[in-house]
XYZ file of C-alpha atoms in Angstrom:
749
model
C 0.000 0.000 0.000
C 1.481 3.315 -1.056
C 0.491 6.345 1.068
C 3.043 8.858 -0.148
C 0.297 11.378 -0.721
C -0.266 11.629 3.009
C 0.248 15.213 4.219
C 2.957 15.804 6.814
C 0.660 17.276 9.470
C -3.062 16.980 10.068
C -4.490 19.822 12.116
C -8.026 19.676 13.351
C -8.961 23.054 14.836
C -12.025 24.292 16.666
C -14.066 21.164 17.266
C -17.416 21.633 18.987
C -20.529 19.583 19.547
C -21.848 20.505 16.153
C -18.824 18.745 14.599
C -18.771 15.513 16.654
C -19.689 13.384 13.649
C -16.921 14.995 11.655
C -14.539 14.345 14.534
C -15.371 10.630 14.503
C -14.704 10.525 10.770
C -11.375 12.307 11.276
C -10.418 9.837 14.008
C -11.106 6.948 11.634
C -9.161 8.693 8.891
C -6.207 9.307 11.199
C -6.222 5.630 12.197
C -6.371 4.561 8.560
C -3.546 6.892 7.560
C -1.439 5.703 10.477
C -1.878 2.115 9.276
C -0.963 3.278 5.792
C 2.201 4.891 7.068
C 3.157 1.727 8.943
C 2.582 -0.339 5.802
C 4.690 2.076 3.827
C 7.540 1.785 6.279
C 7.414 -2.047 6.202
C 7.246 -1.997 2.429
C 10.308 0.221 2.308
C 12.269 -2.157 4.525
C 11.447 -5.211 2.377
C 12.033 -3.579 -0.998
C 15.332 -3.258 -2.726
C 16.204 0.380 -3.056
C 16.187 1.783 -6.535
C 16.052 5.252 -7.975
C 12.285 4.905 -8.284
C 11.735 3.761 -4.698
C 11.411 6.485 -2.052
C 10.326 6.551 1.568
C 8.697 9.421 3.410
C 8.795 9.878 7.194
C 5.439 10.533 8.840
C 5.804 13.531 11.094
C 3.781 14.332 14.197
C -0.011 14.110 13.947
C -1.603 16.951 15.917
C -5.279 17.113 16.893
C -6.058 20.595 18.238
C -9.378 21.390 19.887
C -10.522 24.894 20.775
C -12.259 24.883 24.123
C -15.588 26.653 24.189
C -15.510 29.257 26.953
C -19.268 29.957 26.905
C -22.062 27.593 27.850
C -25.785 28.361 27.870
C -28.067 26.375 30.195
C -31.718 26.842 31.026
C -30.886 28.568 34.308
C -27.632 30.421 33.553
C -24.913 31.414 31.101
C -21.385 30.343 32.079
C -18.016 31.833 31.103
C -15.042 29.497 31.654
C -12.456 31.865 33.151
C -10.133 29.038 34.178
C -9.377 28.129 30.554
C -9.130 31.706 29.296
C -5.365 32.162 29.032
C -5.662 35.954 29.116
C -7.030 35.723 32.659
C -3.559 35.094 34.076
C -2.759 38.805 34.274
C -6.233 40.327 34.361
C -8.329 41.393 37.306
C -11.871 40.174 37.784
C -13.183 43.554 36.676
C -11.241 43.277 33.408
C -12.461 39.751 32.675
C -16.082 40.910 33.079
C -15.657 42.881 29.850
C -15.474 39.578 27.936
C -18.659 38.043 29.322
C -21.979 38.142 27.418
C -24.658 40.467 28.810
C -22.115 42.190 31.100
C -20.624 45.612 30.338
C -18.028 47.738 32.130
C -17.986 51.370 31.003
C -15.168 53.903 31.007
C -15.921 54.832 34.622
C -15.793 51.156 35.615
C -19.527 51.009 36.287
C -20.858 47.465 35.839
C -24.179 46.694 34.184
C -25.940 43.436 33.379
C -28.282 43.768 30.403
C -27.974 47.521 30.782
C -29.048 47.536 34.441
C -27.151 48.198 37.664
C -29.783 46.224 39.599
C -27.842 42.986 40.034
C -26.142 41.067 42.809
C -22.734 39.410 43.001
C -22.334 35.941 44.527
C -19.162 34.076 45.433
C -19.261 30.299 45.063
C -23.027 30.179 44.700
C -23.998 32.298 47.674
C -24.185 36.037 48.377
C -21.096 37.645 49.820
C -21.931 40.947 51.544
C -18.400 42.192 50.863
C -19.049 41.974 47.098
C -21.660 44.707 46.981
C -22.184 48.417 47.322
C -20.216 51.360 46.058
C -16.851 49.649 46.625
C -17.608 46.694 44.338
C -15.428 47.817 41.437
C -12.459 48.385 43.749
C -12.883 44.907 45.215
C -13.127 43.276 41.771
C -9.993 45.145 40.700
C -8.200 43.654 43.697
C -9.173 40.037 42.894
C -6.987 38.424 40.184
C -8.940 36.538 37.535
C -6.387 33.717 37.754
C -8.046 32.610 41.035
C -11.487 32.222 39.415
C -12.824 29.075 37.793
C -15.912 30.452 36.086
C -18.436 33.286 36.189
C -22.131 32.568 35.832
C -24.653 35.123 34.554
C -28.198 34.450 35.773
C -30.650 36.818 34.113
C -33.859 34.991 35.067
C -33.413 33.765 38.658
C -35.828 30.986 39.521
C -37.807 30.235 42.656
C -34.804 28.844 44.554
C -33.294 32.339 44.689
C -34.574 35.081 46.947
C -37.156 37.367 45.433
C -34.042 39.403 45.799
C -34.505 42.921 44.546
C -32.420 42.280 41.503
C -32.881 41.492 37.851
C -29.697 39.424 37.517
C -26.955 37.593 39.431
C -23.224 37.339 38.750
C -21.903 34.218 40.469
C -18.093 34.161 40.767
C -17.019 30.555 41.287
C -13.497 30.400 42.716
C -13.396 26.720 43.638
C -13.838 23.319 42.043
C -14.282 19.763 43.310
C -10.988 17.947 42.902
C -9.527 15.120 44.961
C -5.805 15.727 44.616
C -3.312 15.922 47.456
C -0.771 18.713 47.702
C -0.453 22.465 47.558
C -0.794 25.090 44.882
C -0.951 28.845 44.834
C -0.432 32.137 43.079
C 1.188 35.473 43.895
C 0.381 38.494 41.733
C 0.982 42.209 41.727
C 0.772 45.283 39.531
C 1.570 48.975 39.675
C 0.582 51.891 37.434
C 2.047 55.277 36.626
C -0.502 57.010 38.869
C 1.027 55.266 41.867
C -1.742 52.744 42.526
C -0.565 49.280 43.563
C -2.137 45.875 44.019
C -0.897 42.685 45.682
C -2.714 39.367 45.887
C -2.049 35.808 46.958
C -4.015 32.588 46.707
C -3.091 29.307 48.431
C -4.830 25.924 48.406
C -3.774 22.897 50.435
C -5.297 19.443 50.759
C -4.379 16.876 53.381
C -6.517 13.790 53.520
C -10.172 14.784 53.544
C -9.533 18.407 54.574
C -9.114 21.104 51.937
C -8.271 24.697 52.874
C -8.019 27.820 50.737
C -6.698 31.215 51.782
C -7.114 34.274 49.552
C -5.876 37.780 50.397
C -5.813 40.929 48.266
C -4.495 44.402 48.995
C -5.084 47.520 46.904
C -3.710 51.006 47.396
C -5.505 53.535 45.212
C -3.564 56.734 44.705
C -5.243 60.110 44.794
C -3.952 60.885 41.309
C -5.854 57.897 39.880
C -9.220 59.517 40.730
C -8.493 63.201 40.127
C -11.230 64.939 38.176
C -12.810 68.302 37.518
C -16.558 68.617 38.000
C -19.113 71.314 37.318
C -22.856 71.492 37.860
C -25.301 74.019 36.418
C -28.958 73.880 37.535
C -31.701 76.124 36.133
C -34.741 76.328 38.435
C -38.022 76.195 36.549
C -40.261 78.087 39.013
C -37.997 81.016 39.897
C -35.684 81.317 36.896
C -32.657 81.191 39.233
C -29.443 79.383 38.426
C -26.989 77.482 40.613
C -23.382 76.800 39.605
C -20.915 74.547 41.368
C -17.437 73.769 40.069
C -14.183 72.416 41.415
C -11.863 69.429 41.752
C -11.972 66.247 43.817
C -9.985 63.082 44.369
C -9.960 60.054 46.655
C -7.120 57.974 48.051
C -8.103 54.576 49.406
C -6.693 51.407 50.932
C -8.593 48.144 50.613
C -8.035 44.743 52.245
C -10.112 41.812 51.049
C -9.763 38.123 51.818
C -11.411 34.866 52.710
C -10.623 31.511 54.256
C -12.566 28.452 53.151
C -12.392 24.848 54.273
C -14.191 21.639 53.438
C -14.134 18.253 55.101
C -15.395 15.237 53.169
C -16.769 13.011 55.914
C -17.477 10.260 53.404
C -18.733 9.972 49.841
C -22.230 11.100 50.874
C -21.562 13.761 53.509
C -19.711 17.049 53.142
C -19.088 19.819 55.675
C -17.938 23.257 54.491
C -17.134 26.507 56.287
C -15.849 29.897 55.250
C -15.162 33.366 56.558
C -14.790 36.601 54.604
C -13.528 40.035 55.525
C -13.378 43.402 53.787
C -11.702 46.481 55.206
C -11.828 49.795 53.371
C -10.531 53.246 54.266
C -10.870 56.334 52.092
C -9.491 59.840 52.227
C -11.573 62.033 49.938
C -10.984 65.695 49.227
C -13.038 68.155 47.184
C -12.617 71.898 46.670
C -15.595 73.638 45.097
C -17.059 77.063 44.442
C -20.836 77.522 44.749
C -22.808 80.372 43.197
C -26.516 81.175 42.898
C -27.898 83.838 40.557
C -31.414 85.210 40.127
C -33.308 85.405 36.848
C -31.783 88.854 36.183
C -28.219 87.478 36.589
C -27.797 89.156 39.963
C -25.675 87.303 42.522
C -27.734 85.801 45.388
C -24.868 84.113 47.237
C -21.394 82.715 46.698
C -18.975 80.646 48.774
C -16.099 78.182 48.566
C -16.123 74.880 50.398
C -13.549 72.228 51.205
C -14.787 68.711 51.845
C -12.724 65.987 53.518
C -13.407 62.567 55.033
C -11.022 62.349 57.985
C -12.786 59.281 59.318
C -14.278 57.117 56.572
C -13.993 53.388 57.215
C -15.946 50.318 56.208
C -15.708 46.833 57.704
C -17.568 43.735 56.613
C -17.080 40.313 58.168
C -19.096 37.190 57.552
C -19.111 33.453 57.911
C -21.106 30.465 56.822
C -21.486 26.785 57.576
C -23.037 24.174 55.261
C -23.743 20.496 55.773
C -24.607 18.547 52.635
C -25.974 15.017 52.557
C -26.325 12.962 49.397
C -28.301 9.750 49.177
C -27.656 6.687 47.072
C -30.163 8.063 44.587
C -28.086 9.994 42.064
C -28.950 13.691 42.311
C -30.813 13.617 45.636
C -29.292 16.219 47.983
C -30.270 17.655 51.360
C -28.461 20.775 52.630
C -28.552 22.626 55.962
C -26.987 26.103 55.984
C -26.291 28.976 58.351
C -24.842 32.376 57.475
C -23.749 35.383 59.512
C -23.163 38.796 57.945
C -22.060 41.917 59.802
C -21.378 45.350 58.298
C -19.899 48.288 60.218
C -19.530 51.489 58.166
C -18.418 54.690 59.890
C -18.271 58.054 58.127
C -16.972 61.428 59.271
C -17.776 63.905 56.547
C -16.408 67.427 57.095
C -17.387 70.590 55.216
C -15.604 73.931 55.742
C -16.710 77.202 54.091
C -14.828 80.413 53.285
C -14.925 83.445 50.915
C -18.623 83.729 51.728
C -20.913 86.322 50.137
C -24.507 86.415 51.453
C -23.940 82.953 52.917
C -27.410 81.303 53.139
C -26.917 79.579 56.530
C -25.636 80.638 59.956
C -22.751 78.189 60.360
C -19.254 78.139 58.874
C -18.592 74.386 58.874
C -20.070 71.092 59.997
C -19.126 67.481 60.701
C -21.482 64.695 59.728
C -20.745 61.635 61.856
C -22.697 58.533 60.862
C -22.414 55.023 62.250
C -24.379 52.073 60.945
C -24.631 48.556 62.339
C -26.053 45.799 60.196
C -26.247 42.202 61.456
C -27.971 39.329 59.699
C -28.559 35.688 60.666
C -29.874 33.257 58.061
C -31.007 29.647 58.411
C -31.876 27.581 55.343
C -32.836 24.047 54.281
C -32.708 22.915 50.627
C -33.801 19.613 49.129
C -33.325 18.348 45.566
C -34.702 15.090 44.232
C -34.851 13.688 40.696
C -37.833 11.603 39.589
C -37.188 9.218 36.778
C -35.007 10.260 33.882
C -36.533 13.627 33.003
C -37.888 15.230 36.171
C -36.392 17.024 39.164
C -37.899 18.867 42.129
C -36.148 21.639 44.065
C -37.614 22.869 47.343
C -36.519 24.749 50.410
C -37.275 27.032 53.329
C -35.438 30.014 54.764
C -35.575 32.305 57.791
C -33.697 35.631 57.974
C -33.298 37.888 60.992
C -31.939 41.375 60.257
C -31.055 44.136 62.690
C -30.179 47.641 61.462
C -29.057 50.474 63.732
C -28.034 53.932 62.609
C -26.818 56.994 64.505
C -26.290 60.313 62.706
C -24.851 63.449 64.296
C -24.699 66.827 62.552
C -22.196 68.997 64.450
C -22.513 72.603 63.214
C -19.926 75.322 63.898
C -22.123 78.390 64.374
C -25.493 79.224 65.846
C -27.354 76.338 64.204
C -28.079 73.705 66.860
C -26.528 70.277 66.488
C -28.809 67.463 65.384
C -28.645 63.819 66.429
C -30.848 61.104 64.961
C -31.098 57.465 66.025
C -32.952 54.866 64.030
C -33.509 51.130 64.454
C -34.963 48.861 61.837
C -35.572 45.142 62.254
C -36.850 42.684 59.670
C -37.806 39.028 59.728
C -38.217 37.137 56.460
C -39.710 33.654 56.182
C -39.669 32.050 52.749
C -40.483 28.776 51.024
C -40.101 27.718 47.402
C -40.900 24.851 45.075
C -39.405 24.442 41.602
C -39.920 21.776 38.932
C -37.382 21.079 36.170
C -38.034 18.915 33.106
C -35.292 17.843 30.681
C -35.850 15.473 27.775
C -34.181 15.404 24.403
C -34.226 18.852 22.854
C -36.588 20.339 25.452
C -35.953 21.724 28.917
C -38.431 23.551 31.141
C -38.487 25.076 34.595
C -41.396 26.411 36.632
C -41.336 27.647 40.197
C -43.202 29.558 42.871
C -41.776 31.309 45.909
C -43.606 32.822 48.865
C -42.029 35.361 51.207
C -43.477 36.830 54.371
C -41.724 39.897 55.770
C -42.298 41.643 59.087
C -40.612 45.040 59.386
C -40.391 47.139 62.517
C -38.920 50.613 62.961
C -38.260 52.512 66.166
C -36.786 55.900 67.037
C -34.840 55.934 70.348
C -34.554 59.723 70.135
C -38.357 60.087 70.012
C -38.275 61.963 66.709
C -40.998 59.783 65.179
C -43.595 57.244 66.203
C -42.673 53.572 66.018
C -44.315 51.513 63.293
C -44.445 48.009 61.866
C -45.590 46.485 58.595
C -46.217 43.009 57.198
C -45.510 42.161 53.557
C -46.711 39.128 51.607
C -45.083 38.405 48.259
C -45.753 35.601 45.772
C -42.985 35.288 43.203
C -43.605 33.047 40.153
C -41.052 32.191 37.476
C -40.902 29.980 34.372
C -38.471 29.103 31.566
C -38.696 26.999 28.412
C -35.673 26.054 26.305
C -35.520 24.287 22.943
C -32.350 22.881 21.438
C -32.702 23.644 17.750
C -29.522 21.729 16.942
C -26.271 20.777 18.647
C -25.112 24.358 18.157
C -28.312 26.380 18.620
C -30.658 26.959 21.550
C -33.726 29.127 22.044
C -35.059 30.023 25.499
C -38.051 32.004 26.714
C -38.395 33.038 30.352
C -40.685 34.958 32.691
C -39.369 36.200 36.004
C -40.627 38.290 38.917
C -38.444 40.009 41.488
C -39.066 42.293 44.435
C -37.094 45.073 46.093
C -37.104 45.632 49.826
C -35.693 48.929 51.078
C -32.471 48.872 53.078
C -31.579 51.142 55.949
C -30.062 53.726 53.616
C -33.496 54.268 52.060
C -35.459 53.929 55.304
C -33.425 56.099 57.691
C -35.399 59.348 58.185
C -32.395 61.298 59.519
C -32.274 64.735 57.859
C -28.928 65.674 56.349
C -28.866 69.415 55.597
C -26.208 71.480 53.805
C -26.336 75.067 52.503
C -27.619 73.810 49.144
C -29.273 70.425 49.744
C -31.439 68.341 52.090
C -31.757 64.545 52.059
C -33.645 62.008 54.180
C -35.035 58.493 53.932
C -38.613 57.237 54.110
C -39.390 54.758 56.887
C -42.742 53.868 55.271
C -41.280 52.303 52.140
C -42.523 48.852 51.198
C -41.339 46.241 48.734
C -41.642 46.857 44.999
C -42.222 44.337 42.215
C -40.537 44.034 38.836
C -41.590 41.637 36.047
C -39.524 40.596 33.055
C -40.067 38.673 29.802
C -36.995 37.540 27.890
C -36.091 35.571 24.776
C -32.550 34.224 24.338
C -31.122 32.794 21.114
C -27.631 31.319 21.170
C -25.436 29.887 18.415
C -22.122 28.241 19.280
C -19.847 26.825 16.574
C -16.125 26.179 16.400
C -15.249 29.684 15.226
C -18.341 31.743 15.896
C -20.546 32.429 18.915
C -23.657 34.604 18.830
C -26.194 35.442 21.498
C -29.245 37.657 20.975
C -31.502 38.486 23.897
C -34.529 40.770 23.434
C -36.443 41.534 26.637
C -39.225 43.587 28.184
C -39.454 44.559 31.856
C -41.864 46.730 33.802
C -42.711 47.867 37.335
C -45.523 49.961 38.765
C -44.397 50.561 42.352
C -40.643 50.922 42.107
C -38.618 52.578 44.850
C -37.686 55.853 43.182
C -35.534 58.755 44.266
C -37.667 61.893 44.461
C -35.985 65.241 43.706
C -37.500 68.695 44.134
C -36.654 72.267 45.190
C -37.758 73.811 48.477
C -36.568 77.072 50.059
C -33.677 77.294 47.599
C -32.427 73.817 48.517
C -32.346 70.625 46.458
C -34.343 67.998 48.367
C -34.075 64.214 47.857
C -35.967 61.305 49.405
C -37.586 57.989 48.296
C -41.117 56.768 47.520
C -42.842 53.648 46.123
C -44.229 55.487 43.084
C -41.845 54.778 40.211
C -43.288 53.321 37.002
C -41.006 52.031 34.265
C -41.220 50.157 30.976
C -38.043 48.966 29.287
C -37.666 47.332 25.862
C -34.165 46.176 25.059
C -31.904 43.772 23.213
C -28.486 42.536 24.250
C -26.031 40.815 21.936
C -22.712 39.042 22.229
C -20.536 37.965 19.316
C -17.250 36.073 19.330
C -15.389 35.259 16.122
C -12.122 33.364 15.711
C -11.327 33.551 12.000
C -8.052 31.651 12.419
C -5.674 30.438 15.099
C -4.248 33.253 17.208
C -6.903 35.850 16.367
C -10.224 36.413 18.094
C -12.777 39.230 18.159
C -15.580 39.812 20.658
C -18.374 42.365 20.509
C -20.685 43.047 23.439
C -23.476 45.446 22.466
C -26.905 46.457 23.683
C -29.718 48.861 22.931
C -32.687 49.767 25.138
C -35.693 52.041 25.076
C -36.895 53.126 28.518
C -39.931 55.075 29.652
C -39.924 56.082 33.335
C -42.638 58.115 35.052
C -43.590 59.576 38.413
C -47.305 60.262 39.003
C -47.015 63.104 41.568
C -45.804 65.456 40.409
C -46.236 64.150 36.901
C -42.749 63.574 35.471
C -42.038 61.542 32.340
C -38.703 60.680 30.796
C -37.941 58.413 27.863
C -35.061 57.696 25.541
C -33.211 55.139 23.444
C -29.516 54.347 23.759
C -27.019 51.635 24.444
C -23.400 50.601 24.556
C -20.788 48.861 22.409
C -17.653 47.104 23.685
C -15.154 45.570 21.266
C -12.178 43.347 22.104
C -9.442 42.094 19.758
C -6.935 39.481 20.900
C -3.977 38.730 18.656
C -1.103 36.264 19.024
C 2.239 37.758 17.985
C 5.749 36.401 17.417
C 7.953 35.616 20.445
C 4.925 34.192 22.316
C 3.406 37.642 22.811
C -0.332 38.352 23.022
C -1.773 41.784 22.223
C -5.242 42.672 23.484
C -7.039 45.791 22.256
C -10.245 46.980 23.914
C -12.505 49.782 22.692
C -15.854 50.717 24.173
C -18.410 53.410 24.696
C -22.044 54.441 25.159
C -24.353 56.123 22.676
C -27.813 57.660 22.435
C -30.106 58.857 25.230
C -29.734 56.323 28.033
C -32.494 56.668 30.629
C -32.327 55.184 34.140
C -34.411 57.647 36.182
C -37.294 60.069 35.539
C -35.098 63.176 35.539
C -31.931 62.753 33.490
C -30.130 61.383 30.451
C -26.902 59.508 31.160
C -23.673 60.890 29.712
C -21.836 59.264 26.806
C -18.453 57.609 27.214
C -15.600 56.328 25.078
C -12.452 54.481 26.145
C -9.682 52.272 24.737
C -6.704 50.342 26.082
C -3.937 47.974 24.989
C -2.316 45.089 26.860
C 0.790 43.090 25.872
C 1.309 39.760 27.668
C 4.015 37.087 27.715
C 4.503 33.868 29.699
C 7.867 32.669 31.049
C 9.299 29.646 32.881
C 6.895 27.050 31.518
C 3.940 29.403 31.896
C 4.482 29.885 35.632
C 5.369 33.582 35.325
C 3.105 35.953 33.432
C 4.144 39.544 32.692
C 1.818 42.154 31.211
C 2.198 45.762 30.073
C -0.935 47.883 29.699
C -1.719 51.332 28.332
C -5.071 52.913 29.156
C -6.201 55.704 26.793
C -2.564 56.524 25.933
C -3.491 59.191 23.366
C -6.089 61.006 25.509
C -5.074 63.692 27.971
C -8.567 64.012 29.431
C -12.067 62.666 28.971
C -15.378 64.428 29.640
C -18.893 63.131 30.194
C -22.094 65.095 30.712
C -25.136 64.038 32.728
C -28.108 66.043 31.436
C -31.028 66.804 33.773
C -34.074 67.355 31.581
C -37.106 66.982 33.915
C -38.224 68.133 37.345
C -38.034 71.343 39.384
C -34.609 72.086 37.933
C -32.840 71.250 34.680
C -29.229 71.574 33.604
C -26.173 69.361 33.530
C -23.406 67.766 35.567
C -20.103 67.599 33.706
C -17.098 65.576 34.814
C -13.598 65.685 33.319
C -11.227 62.849 34.174
C -7.637 62.052 33.261
C -7.699 58.437 32.116
C -4.194 58.038 30.689
C -1.941 55.707 32.670
C 0.384 52.749 32.134
C 0.518 49.546 34.127
C 2.883 46.607 34.628
C 1.669 43.375 36.197
C 3.204 40.097 37.364
C 1.642 36.743 38.234
C 3.583 33.719 39.575
C 1.917 30.311 39.976
C 3.505 27.573 42.057
C 2.684 24.003 43.004
C 1.712 21.166 40.710
C -1.610 20.109 42.181
C -4.846 22.043 42.064
C -6.912 20.845 44.989
C -9.782 23.206 45.742
C -12.375 23.599 48.440
C -15.513 21.602 47.843
C -18.778 23.481 47.908
C -22.248 22.449 48.931
C -24.518 22.248 45.903
C -27.183 24.288 47.729
C -26.390 27.240 49.957
C -27.723 30.539 51.321
C -28.472 33.457 49.005
C -29.740 36.751 50.466
C -30.230 39.446 47.839
C -33.403 41.354 48.475
C -32.136 44.700 49.816
C -31.506 47.989 48.054
C -30.130 51.183 49.561
C -28.090 50.047 52.520
C -27.602 47.094 54.771
C -24.992 44.938 53.116
C -23.125 47.628 51.307
């Protein structure tokens, strides 16, 4: 048999489920050609050599498969961070830019399907430290190399809390392996603004005990956040105008870490425990000039102010314990869980005034000293049981006990009397859920119902208001239906309901008054309800991935921020009166035209109509965002990543304003050394832009105008990541665990 026509190398690239039949044929062909080559070699040995007889050496046969990083299930979309090689030198915030339905804008604000109403989980359960205004700083401190996968849940089912969110980002940092040994990672980076980051991750496994320690430190320089800001408000009723302009910056130090352990009692019983801590200190400084003019351009007042935060600190500690029992029936699981969460923010906010002309108040400075105490205990039982080949039931109960305490002191330097406000808010939540899942052939379906009873009680130790209590009853249905068109295509339709309960930040009635503004919470707020319909189409082939997701969501009693003018001051509070209708479509595209080159495009467009009934305020607009990423392999084992993104149109998220537009770009060059143990990266963020401006336009309400911010985004960064150890044992996790995500506006910040 003569097989001289056999090619030297056979490369099979980008094999996915859609090409399994082709793969089997290739395997048979490879086997046949290998036999041919063996026959050729034997023939050459037994044949007398002549000028017409030649032999050809069969070189290496390579079968290359491109791992699919994205998976779409009926209950979630999963991005495989562990097998994304670019994750070695990226932070978690940077890797979010590559995930479908998730966008990170030029100001590092995170949105899921265009909304900021989402929660972040760690290892399948809520982590209070991964929430609030410090979220982006925390995600910048966590290296993506310590993450296994990130799950995007846009239609949470009945097993999740009615949660006050439209989506969940679940960051899974662990996997279930049974190896002995130790492994870890040390990483660091520094930029030209002086910000630094240091992180370490260590996993050990001895016998049945697995322990993981993760610690991250971030020092944010003041220069990194420097910006110029100006505000111009035109008051509709009086024709007056207010102007405020100046500079501000914030230096911050953040410590974030966790310790997790699991003990595998036997093959059916697993005990897990973890503790998490977050410490955050900030030193903010702002210098502004304030002016107010009447309708005839005559000066009413003018003053300069200097704001500092000499005592801003935030501490969050938490722990959890899970016991999981499996039966001999495959898939039957019973889980008992307990979680403790404690948050302790403390803020000293100081304002000092000078160069005053017709100063509108009778004090020259003030200190705002606020302490909050949030403690939460949660007990939960979950049970999962399959029935036959196609059916599965999920059920569970939960009890939550929350205690909120807040003390606010306004210490005025002048004749204005000091003000102290104390507020206590307690809540008890009892919940039960039942969910049914059907999977057979090309069809999958899920239907669930959750009931939550909430008892809220507020008291005022200072006697400023009368105590009150309220009981809330919420039924939360959900349903999903998925059809597998082919091995590469799926179509899913879902209906989901969520509720929002107000946190202490929205409920606290303490009045915070400045020369130009007044703010206070509303202790009578109740839960609000949001409903969402969504269709998801997904195509995954060897070189091309496409997801299209049109959706419609609406609410009639949303918790909205109410803004109005009173006595020449801007007043803000909250009420259950917001109505919104949102039509949108999200898309994600990934294309790998050939080996070493890949393109991703994350884009969305939404039309929103948001109204307030009293006073009648309507705002609507259409806009969206586009984020493009190009990854290119270069000679000398280099990888160049180019990211470009921005927002367009009239993006509406409240009844008063249109969000500003943004544009950013950055470049990252990466190389691996020492058998891929050391990763070095060089990054340039907006290298050709000296400054960047965005404008927030206020178009409705008692005052209109704009808020303009100018930032200085250009900086350069160098990062290092060193991995050690040969084994990758990781902490095991209970399949079911606690998830508390129903608060907005305080509590677990």
